[in-house]
Short mmCIF file of C-alpha atoms and ligand atoms in Angstrom, two decimals:
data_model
loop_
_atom_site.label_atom_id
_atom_site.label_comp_id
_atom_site.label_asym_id
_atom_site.label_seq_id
_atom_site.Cartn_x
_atom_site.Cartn_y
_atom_site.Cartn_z
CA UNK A 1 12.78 5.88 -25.44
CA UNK A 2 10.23 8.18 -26.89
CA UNK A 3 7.28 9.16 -24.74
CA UNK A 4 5.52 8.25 -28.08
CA UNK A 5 2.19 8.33 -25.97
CA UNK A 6 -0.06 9.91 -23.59
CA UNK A 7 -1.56 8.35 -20.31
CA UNK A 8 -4.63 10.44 -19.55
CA UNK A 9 -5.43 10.39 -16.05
CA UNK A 10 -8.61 11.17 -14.26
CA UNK A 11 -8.05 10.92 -10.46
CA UNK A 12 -11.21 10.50 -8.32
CA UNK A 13 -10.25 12.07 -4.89
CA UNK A 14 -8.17 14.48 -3.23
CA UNK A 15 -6.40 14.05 -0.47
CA UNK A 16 -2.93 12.69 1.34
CA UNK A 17 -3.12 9.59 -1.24
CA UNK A 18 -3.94 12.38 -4.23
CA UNK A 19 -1.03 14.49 -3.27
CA UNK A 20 1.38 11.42 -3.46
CA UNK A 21 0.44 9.89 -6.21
CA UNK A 22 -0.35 13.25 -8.66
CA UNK A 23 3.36 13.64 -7.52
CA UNK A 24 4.19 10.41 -9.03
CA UNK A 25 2.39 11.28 -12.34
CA UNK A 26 3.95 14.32 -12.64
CA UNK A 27 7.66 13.06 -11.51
CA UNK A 28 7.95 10.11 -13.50
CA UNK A 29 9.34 10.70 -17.20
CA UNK A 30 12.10 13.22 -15.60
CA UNK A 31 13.21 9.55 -13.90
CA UNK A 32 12.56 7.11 -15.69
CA UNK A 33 12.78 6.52 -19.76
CA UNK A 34 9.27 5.26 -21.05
CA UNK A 35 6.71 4.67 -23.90
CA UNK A 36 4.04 6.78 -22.14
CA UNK A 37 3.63 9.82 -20.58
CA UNK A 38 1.13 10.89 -17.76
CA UNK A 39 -1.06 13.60 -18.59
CA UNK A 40 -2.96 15.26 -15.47
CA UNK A 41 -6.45 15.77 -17.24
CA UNK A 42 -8.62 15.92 -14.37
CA UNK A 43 -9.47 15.81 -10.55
CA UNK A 44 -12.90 15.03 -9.59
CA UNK A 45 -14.22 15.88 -5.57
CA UNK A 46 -17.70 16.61 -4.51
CA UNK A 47 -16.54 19.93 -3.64
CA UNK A 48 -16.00 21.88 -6.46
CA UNK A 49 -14.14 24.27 -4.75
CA UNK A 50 -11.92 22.74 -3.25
CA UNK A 51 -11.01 20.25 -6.38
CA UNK A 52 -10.20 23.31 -8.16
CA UNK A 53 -7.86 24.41 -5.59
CA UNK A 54 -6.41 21.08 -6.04
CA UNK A 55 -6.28 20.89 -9.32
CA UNK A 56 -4.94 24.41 -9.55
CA UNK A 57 -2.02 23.48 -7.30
CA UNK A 58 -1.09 20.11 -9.14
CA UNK A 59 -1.89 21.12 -12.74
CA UNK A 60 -4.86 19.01 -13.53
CA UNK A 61 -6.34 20.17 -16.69
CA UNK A 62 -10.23 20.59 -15.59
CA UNK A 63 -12.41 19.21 -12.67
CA UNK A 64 -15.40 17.26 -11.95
CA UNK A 65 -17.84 16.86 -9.38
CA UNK A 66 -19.40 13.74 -10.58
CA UNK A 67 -17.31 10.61 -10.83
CA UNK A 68 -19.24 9.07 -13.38
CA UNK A 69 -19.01 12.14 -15.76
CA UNK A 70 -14.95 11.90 -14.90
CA UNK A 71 -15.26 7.74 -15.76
CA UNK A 72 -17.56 8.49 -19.23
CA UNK A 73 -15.38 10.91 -20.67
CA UNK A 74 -13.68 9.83 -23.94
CA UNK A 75 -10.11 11.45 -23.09
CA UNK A 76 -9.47 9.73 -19.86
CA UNK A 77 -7.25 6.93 -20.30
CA UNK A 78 -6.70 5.55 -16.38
CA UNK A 79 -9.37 6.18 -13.74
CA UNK A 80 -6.91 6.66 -10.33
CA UNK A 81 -9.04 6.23 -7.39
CA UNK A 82 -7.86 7.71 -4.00
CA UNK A 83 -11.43 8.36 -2.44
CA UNK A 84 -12.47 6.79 0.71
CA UNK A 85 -12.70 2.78 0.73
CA UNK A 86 -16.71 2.64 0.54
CA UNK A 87 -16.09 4.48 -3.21
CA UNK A 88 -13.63 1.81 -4.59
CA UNK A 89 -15.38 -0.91 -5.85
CA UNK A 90 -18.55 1.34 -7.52
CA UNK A 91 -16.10 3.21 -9.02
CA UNK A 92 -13.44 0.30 -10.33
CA UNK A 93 -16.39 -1.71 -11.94
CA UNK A 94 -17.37 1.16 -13.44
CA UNK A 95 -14.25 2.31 -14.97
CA UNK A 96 -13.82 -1.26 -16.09
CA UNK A 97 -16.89 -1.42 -17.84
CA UNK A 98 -16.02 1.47 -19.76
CA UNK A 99 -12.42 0.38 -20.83
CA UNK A 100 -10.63 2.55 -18.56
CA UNK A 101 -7.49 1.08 -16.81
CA UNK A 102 -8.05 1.51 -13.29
CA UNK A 103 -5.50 2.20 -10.13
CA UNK A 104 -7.06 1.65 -6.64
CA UNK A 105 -5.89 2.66 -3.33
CA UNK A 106 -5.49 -0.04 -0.72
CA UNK A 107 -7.27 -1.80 0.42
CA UNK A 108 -8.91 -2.97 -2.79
CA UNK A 109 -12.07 -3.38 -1.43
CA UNK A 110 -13.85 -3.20 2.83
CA UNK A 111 -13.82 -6.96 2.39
CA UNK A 112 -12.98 -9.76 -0.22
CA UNK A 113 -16.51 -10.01 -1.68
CA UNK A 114 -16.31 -6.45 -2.87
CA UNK A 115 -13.04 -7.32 -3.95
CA UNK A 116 -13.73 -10.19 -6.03
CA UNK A 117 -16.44 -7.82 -7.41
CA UNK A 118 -13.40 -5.64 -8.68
CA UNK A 119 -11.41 -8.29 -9.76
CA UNK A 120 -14.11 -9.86 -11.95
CA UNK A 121 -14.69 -6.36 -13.68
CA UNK A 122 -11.06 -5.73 -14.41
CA UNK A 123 -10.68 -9.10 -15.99
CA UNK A 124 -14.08 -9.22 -18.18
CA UNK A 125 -12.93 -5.92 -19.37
CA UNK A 126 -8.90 -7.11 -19.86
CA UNK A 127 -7.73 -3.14 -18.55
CA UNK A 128 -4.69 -2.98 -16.66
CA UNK A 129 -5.01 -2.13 -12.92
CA UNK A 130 -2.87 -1.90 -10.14
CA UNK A 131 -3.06 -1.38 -5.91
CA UNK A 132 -1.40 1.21 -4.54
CA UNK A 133 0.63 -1.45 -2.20
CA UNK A 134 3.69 1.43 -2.32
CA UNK A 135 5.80 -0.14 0.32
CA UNK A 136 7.00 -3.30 -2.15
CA UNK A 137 8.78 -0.19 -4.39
CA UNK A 138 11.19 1.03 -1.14
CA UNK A 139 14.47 -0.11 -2.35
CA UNK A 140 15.39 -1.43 0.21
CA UNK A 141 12.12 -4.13 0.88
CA UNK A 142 12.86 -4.87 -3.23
CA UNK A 143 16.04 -5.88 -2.77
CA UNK A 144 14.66 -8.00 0.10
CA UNK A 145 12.35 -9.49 -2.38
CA UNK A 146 16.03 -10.27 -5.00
CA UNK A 147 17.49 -11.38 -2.11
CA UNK A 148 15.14 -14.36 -0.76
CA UNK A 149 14.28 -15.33 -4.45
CA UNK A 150 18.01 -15.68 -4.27
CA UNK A 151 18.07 -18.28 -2.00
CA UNK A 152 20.08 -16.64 -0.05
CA UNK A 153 18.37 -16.53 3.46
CA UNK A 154 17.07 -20.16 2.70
CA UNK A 155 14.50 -22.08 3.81
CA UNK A 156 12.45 -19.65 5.76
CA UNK A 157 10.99 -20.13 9.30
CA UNK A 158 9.94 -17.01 10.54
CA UNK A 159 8.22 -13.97 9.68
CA UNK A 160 7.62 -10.71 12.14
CA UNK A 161 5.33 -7.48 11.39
CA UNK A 162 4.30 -4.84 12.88
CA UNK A 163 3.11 -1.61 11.81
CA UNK A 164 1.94 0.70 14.87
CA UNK A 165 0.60 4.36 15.11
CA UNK A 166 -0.92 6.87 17.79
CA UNK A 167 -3.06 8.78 16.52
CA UNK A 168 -6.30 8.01 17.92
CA UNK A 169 -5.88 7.73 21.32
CA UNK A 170 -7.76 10.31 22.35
CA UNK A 171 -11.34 9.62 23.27
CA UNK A 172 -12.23 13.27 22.15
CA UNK A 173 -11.49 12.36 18.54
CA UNK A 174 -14.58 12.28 16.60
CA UNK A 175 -15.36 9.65 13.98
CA UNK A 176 -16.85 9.99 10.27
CA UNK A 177 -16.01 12.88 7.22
CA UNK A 178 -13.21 14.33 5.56
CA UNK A 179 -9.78 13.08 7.02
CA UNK A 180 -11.96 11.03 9.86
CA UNK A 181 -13.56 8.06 7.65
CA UNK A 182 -10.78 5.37 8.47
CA UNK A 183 -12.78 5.51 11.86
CA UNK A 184 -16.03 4.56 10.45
CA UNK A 185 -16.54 1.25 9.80
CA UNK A 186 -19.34 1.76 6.94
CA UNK A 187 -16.80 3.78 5.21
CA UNK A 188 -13.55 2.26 5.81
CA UNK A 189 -14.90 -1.67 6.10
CA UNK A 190 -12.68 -2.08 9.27
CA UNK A 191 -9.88 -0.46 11.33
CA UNK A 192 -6.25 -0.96 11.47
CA UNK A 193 -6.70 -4.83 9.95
CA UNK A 194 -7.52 -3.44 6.46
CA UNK A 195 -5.82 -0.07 6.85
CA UNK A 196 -2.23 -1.12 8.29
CA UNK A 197 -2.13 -4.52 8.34
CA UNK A 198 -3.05 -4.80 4.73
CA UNK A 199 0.19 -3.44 3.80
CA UNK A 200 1.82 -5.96 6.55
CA UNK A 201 0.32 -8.50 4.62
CA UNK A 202 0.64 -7.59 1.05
CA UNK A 203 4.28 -7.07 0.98
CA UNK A 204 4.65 -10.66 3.45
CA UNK A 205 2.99 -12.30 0.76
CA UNK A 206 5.08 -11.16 -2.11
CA UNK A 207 8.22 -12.15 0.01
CA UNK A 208 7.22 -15.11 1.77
CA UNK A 209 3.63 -16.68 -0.77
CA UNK A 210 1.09 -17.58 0.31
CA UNK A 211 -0.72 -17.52 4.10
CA UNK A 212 -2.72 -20.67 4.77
CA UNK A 213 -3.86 -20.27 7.74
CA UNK A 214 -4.77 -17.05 10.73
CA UNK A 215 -5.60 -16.87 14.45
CA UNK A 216 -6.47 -12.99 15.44
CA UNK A 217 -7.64 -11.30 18.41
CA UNK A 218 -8.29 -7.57 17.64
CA UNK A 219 -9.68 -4.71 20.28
CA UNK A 220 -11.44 -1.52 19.94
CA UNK A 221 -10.25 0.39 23.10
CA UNK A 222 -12.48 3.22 22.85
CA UNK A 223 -16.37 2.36 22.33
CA UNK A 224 -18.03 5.39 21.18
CA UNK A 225 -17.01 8.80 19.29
CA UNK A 226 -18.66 11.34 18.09
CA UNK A 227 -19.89 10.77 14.23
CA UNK A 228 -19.02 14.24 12.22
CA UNK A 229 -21.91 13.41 9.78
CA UNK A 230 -24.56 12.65 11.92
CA UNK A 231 -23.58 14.90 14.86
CA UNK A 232 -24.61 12.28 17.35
CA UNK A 233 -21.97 9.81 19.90
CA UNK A 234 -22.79 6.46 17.54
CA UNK A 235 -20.51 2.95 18.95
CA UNK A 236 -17.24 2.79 17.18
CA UNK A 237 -17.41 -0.27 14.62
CA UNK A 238 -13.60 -0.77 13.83
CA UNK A 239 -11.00 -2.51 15.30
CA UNK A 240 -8.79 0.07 16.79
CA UNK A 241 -5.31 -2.99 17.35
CA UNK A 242 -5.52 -6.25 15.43
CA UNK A 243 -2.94 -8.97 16.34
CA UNK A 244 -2.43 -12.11 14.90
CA UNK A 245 -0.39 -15.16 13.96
CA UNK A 246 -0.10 -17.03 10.73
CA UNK A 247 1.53 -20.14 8.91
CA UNK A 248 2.62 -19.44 5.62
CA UNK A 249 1.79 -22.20 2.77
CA UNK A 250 5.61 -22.68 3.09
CA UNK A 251 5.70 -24.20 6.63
CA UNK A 252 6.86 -20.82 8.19
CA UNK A 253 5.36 -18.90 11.32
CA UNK A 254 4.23 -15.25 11.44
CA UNK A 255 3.25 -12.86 13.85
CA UNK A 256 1.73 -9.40 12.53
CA UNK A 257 0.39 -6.44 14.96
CA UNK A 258 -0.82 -2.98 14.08
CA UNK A 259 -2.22 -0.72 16.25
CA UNK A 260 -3.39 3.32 16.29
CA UNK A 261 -2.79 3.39 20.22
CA UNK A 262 1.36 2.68 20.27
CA UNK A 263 2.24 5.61 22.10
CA UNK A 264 4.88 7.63 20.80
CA UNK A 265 4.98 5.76 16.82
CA UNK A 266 3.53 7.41 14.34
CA UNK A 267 4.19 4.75 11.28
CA UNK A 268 6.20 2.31 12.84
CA UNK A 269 6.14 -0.43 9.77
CA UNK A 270 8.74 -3.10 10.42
CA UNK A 271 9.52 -6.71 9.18
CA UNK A 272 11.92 -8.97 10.41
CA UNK A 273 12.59 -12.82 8.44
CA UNK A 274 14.63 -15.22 9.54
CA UNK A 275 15.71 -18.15 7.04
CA UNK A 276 18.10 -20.83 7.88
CA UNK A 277 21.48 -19.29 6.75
CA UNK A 278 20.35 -15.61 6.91
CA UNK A 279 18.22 -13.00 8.30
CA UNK A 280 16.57 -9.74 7.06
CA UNK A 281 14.88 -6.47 8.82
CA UNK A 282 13.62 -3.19 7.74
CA UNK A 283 12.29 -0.35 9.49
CA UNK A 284 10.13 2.04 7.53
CA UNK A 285 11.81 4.90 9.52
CA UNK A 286 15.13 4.26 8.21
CA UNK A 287 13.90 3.24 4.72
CA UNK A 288 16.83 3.46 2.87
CA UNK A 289 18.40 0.72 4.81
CA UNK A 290 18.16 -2.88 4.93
CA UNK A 291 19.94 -5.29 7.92
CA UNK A 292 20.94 -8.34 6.99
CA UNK A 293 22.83 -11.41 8.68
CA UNK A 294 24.42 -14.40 7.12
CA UNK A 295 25.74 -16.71 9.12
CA UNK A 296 27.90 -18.10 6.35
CA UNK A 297 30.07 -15.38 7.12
CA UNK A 298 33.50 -15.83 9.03
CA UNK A 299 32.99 -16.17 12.13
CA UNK A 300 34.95 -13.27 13.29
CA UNK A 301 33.64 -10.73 11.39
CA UNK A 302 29.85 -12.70 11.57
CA UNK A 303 27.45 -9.81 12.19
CA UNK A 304 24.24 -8.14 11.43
CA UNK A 305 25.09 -5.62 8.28
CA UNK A 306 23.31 -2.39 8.08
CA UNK A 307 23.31 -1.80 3.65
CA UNK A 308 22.80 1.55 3.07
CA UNK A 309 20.17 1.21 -0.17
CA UNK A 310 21.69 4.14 -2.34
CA UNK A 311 24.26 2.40 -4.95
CA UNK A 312 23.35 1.96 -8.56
CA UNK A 313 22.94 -1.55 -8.25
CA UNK A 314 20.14 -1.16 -6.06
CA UNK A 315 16.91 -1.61 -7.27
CA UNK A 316 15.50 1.64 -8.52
CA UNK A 317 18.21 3.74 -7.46
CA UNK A 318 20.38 4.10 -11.10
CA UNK A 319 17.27 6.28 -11.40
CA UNK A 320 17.99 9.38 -8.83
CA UNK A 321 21.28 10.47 -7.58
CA UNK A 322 24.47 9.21 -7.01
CA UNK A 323 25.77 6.60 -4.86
CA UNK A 324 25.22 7.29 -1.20
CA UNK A 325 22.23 9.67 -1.33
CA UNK A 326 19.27 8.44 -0.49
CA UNK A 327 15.76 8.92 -1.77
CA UNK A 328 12.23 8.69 0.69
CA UNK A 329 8.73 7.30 0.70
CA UNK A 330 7.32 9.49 -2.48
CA UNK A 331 9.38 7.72 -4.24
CA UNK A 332 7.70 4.33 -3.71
CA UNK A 333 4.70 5.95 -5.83
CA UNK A 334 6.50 7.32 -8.53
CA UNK A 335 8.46 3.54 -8.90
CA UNK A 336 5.31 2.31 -8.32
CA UNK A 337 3.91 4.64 -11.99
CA UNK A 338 7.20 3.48 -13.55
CA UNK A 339 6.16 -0.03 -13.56
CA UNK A 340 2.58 0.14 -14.14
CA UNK A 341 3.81 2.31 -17.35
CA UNK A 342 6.18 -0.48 -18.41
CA UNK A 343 3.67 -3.27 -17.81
CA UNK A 344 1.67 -1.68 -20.17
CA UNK A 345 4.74 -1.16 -23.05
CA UNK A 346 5.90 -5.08 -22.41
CA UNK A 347 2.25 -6.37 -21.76
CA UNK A 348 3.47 -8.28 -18.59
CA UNK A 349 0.76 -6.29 -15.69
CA UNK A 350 2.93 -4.98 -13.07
CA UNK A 351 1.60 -6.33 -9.48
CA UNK A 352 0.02 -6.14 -6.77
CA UNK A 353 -2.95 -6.63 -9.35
CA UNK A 354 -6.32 -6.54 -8.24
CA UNK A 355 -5.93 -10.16 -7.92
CA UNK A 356 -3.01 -9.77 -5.62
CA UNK A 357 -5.08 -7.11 -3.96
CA UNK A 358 -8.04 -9.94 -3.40
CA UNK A 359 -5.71 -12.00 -2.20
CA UNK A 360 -4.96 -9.71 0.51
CA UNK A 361 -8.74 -8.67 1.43
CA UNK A 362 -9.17 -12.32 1.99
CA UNK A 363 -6.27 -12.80 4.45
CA UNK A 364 -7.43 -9.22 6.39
CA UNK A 365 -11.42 -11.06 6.28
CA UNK A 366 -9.75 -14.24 7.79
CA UNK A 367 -8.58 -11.99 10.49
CA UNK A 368 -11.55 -10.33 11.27
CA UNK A 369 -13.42 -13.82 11.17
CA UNK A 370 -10.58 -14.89 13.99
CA UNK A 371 -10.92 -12.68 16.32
CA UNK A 372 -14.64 -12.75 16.71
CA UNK A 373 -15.04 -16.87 16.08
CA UNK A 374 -11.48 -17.52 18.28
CA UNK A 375 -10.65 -20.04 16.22
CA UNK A 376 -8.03 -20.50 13.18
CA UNK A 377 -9.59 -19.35 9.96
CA UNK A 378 -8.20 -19.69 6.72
CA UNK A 379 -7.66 -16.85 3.80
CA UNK A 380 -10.89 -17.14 1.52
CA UNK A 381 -12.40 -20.13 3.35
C1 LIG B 401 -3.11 5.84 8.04
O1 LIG B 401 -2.70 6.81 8.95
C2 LIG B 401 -2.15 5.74 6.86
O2 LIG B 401 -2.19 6.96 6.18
C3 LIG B 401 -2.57 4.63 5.93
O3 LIG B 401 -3.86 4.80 5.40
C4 LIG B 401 -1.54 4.49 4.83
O4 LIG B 401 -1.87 3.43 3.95
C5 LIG B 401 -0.17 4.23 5.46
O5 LIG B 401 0.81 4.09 4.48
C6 LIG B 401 0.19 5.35 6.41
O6 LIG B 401 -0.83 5.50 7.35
#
């Protein structure tokens, strides 16, 4: 296919999330065969400096320092924002309302209202936009996803998250600024319930549906940090572990945990589902595999498999190597490009949508309600 056209971005941000997904922009047409290619037109940061540097090292054509210059300019085609969360939903209506398609880090918004703002922008203005859910695009949790729709786990009865991390255990660990914001709650809308278990949630509902109802306790173990903007010890506002259990619309049971005080795990994302003939888990650690059970297997030889995700016939992987070699978790963004690029060729969007992001924000709300009303709360209720 000829890359008959050009996708200008204009990427609002700079950090981890910019260095992973101006890797996917610039990685994808060597991969994959498609209608449009992505053109790295500019980086916009407050710091001018340091966007250049950025820019410099990535190949972005020019910089800003003002996002709305970046979102008014008649040569950007996508506004990518990977700023922190309090940015995303000034910035997405925005964009909208000036006929840019717009790609959003997770989560969409700090809570559903801000994400309904979004969603209602997006759609007045019919642009295409995505969330930056990367884990659905491992191989290995797609072919999950082809597997259950399938049938072949059947009827389902249990699903089991977790997603734990350790990195702010220590009380010395100030809050607020560059790198620091997922500990404020102004900036990041809450703690490890939007941050990590968003992605729990996002990829359990695009394997399981729908979750109809939550019951959450959440903790934040250490009360006060030091706030880098204000220079002063200010209370700690997000939840620092966030536990909770679920039933899905479709009669199963769920438990999800994330936590930044797991000793010892650094990203620690794992699902486990159990259906009535068969039984699937994946560890984000060993990404490239997937375990599966079926007890429809002969008895002797009944036993949990571990498929090594590398064969052609894997989803995604005719695109890189050659049977048996894996791929890792940069990947997931430059699949995740690949489809948001051939969404816009066929005209069918390529999800999580903002809608699907929404969605989410109002399951990670329901949780937050939870744990402070201690009773069962239901997604956008
Ligand atoms: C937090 O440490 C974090 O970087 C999240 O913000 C990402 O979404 C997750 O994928 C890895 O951990």
């Amino acid at each position: 296919m000829a890359r008959e056209k050009k996708l200008n971005v204009g990427m609002i941000g700079y950090g981890f999330m910019g260095r992973t997904h101006s890797n996917a922009f610039g990685k994808v047409n060597q991969f994959f065969d498609l209608a449009h290619e992505p053109v790295l037109k500019a980086v916009c940061g407050r710091d001018g400096e340091k966007a250049k540097a950025f820019a410099d090292n990535w190949g972005y054509e020019s910089v800003e320092t003002d996002w709305r210059k970046l979102v008014s300019r008649p040569d950007i085609d996508l506004i990518d924002i990977v700023s922190p969360n309090d940015t995303h939903a000034e910035i997405a209506i925005a964009a909208a309302a000036a006929g840019k398609m717009v790609m959003c880090e997770k989560p969409l918004g700090r809570n559903a209202g801000e994400a309904a703002k979004m969603v209602a922008a997006v759609e007045r203005a019919n642009v295409p936009n995505m969330v930056w859910y990367n884990y659905r695009r491992v191989p290995a949790v797609t072919l999950a996803k082809q597997l259950i729709d399938e049938g072949r786990l059947g009827k389902i009865f249990h699903y089991r998250a977790k997603f734990l991390q350790d990195w702010t255990i220590s009380k010395d660990l100030p809050q607020g600024g560059a790198a620091l914001w997922r500990l404020d709650v102004g900036v990041a809308g809450s703690g490890v319930t939007g941050d990590l278990l968003a992605h729990c949630i996002d990829t359990a509902m695009w394997l399981n549906g729908g979750i109809a109802s939550v019951t959450a306790v959440t903790e934040t173990f250490i009360k006060e940090r030091m706030h880098n903007l204000t220079g002063r010890v200010e209370p700690v506002g997000i939840d620092d572990a966030s536990l909770f259990l679920a039933r899905f619309s479709n009669g199963s049971l769920a438990s999800f945990e994330a936590t930044r005080y797991a000793r010892g795990h650094k990203a620690l994302y794992t699902f486990e589902i159990n259906g009535e003939h068969a039984s699937i888990f994946w560890d984000l650690h060993d990404l490239h595999r997937l375990q599966y059970f079926d007890h429809r297997d002969e008895g002797i030889v009944r036993g949990w498999r571990s498929l090594h995700i590398t064969d052609g016939d894997h989803p995604y992987m005719k695109h890189w190597w050659v049977p048996g070699l894996q791929i890792g978790y940069e990947h997931t963004f430059i699949h995740q490009v690949a489809d948001f690029i051939e969404g816009l060729r066929s005209g069918k969007a390529a999800a999580p949508t903002f809608r699907d992001g929404l969605a989410t924000d109002e399951v990670t709300d329901a949780v937050l309600r939870s744990a402070k009303s201690g009773q069962w709360e239901r997604p956008g209720g």
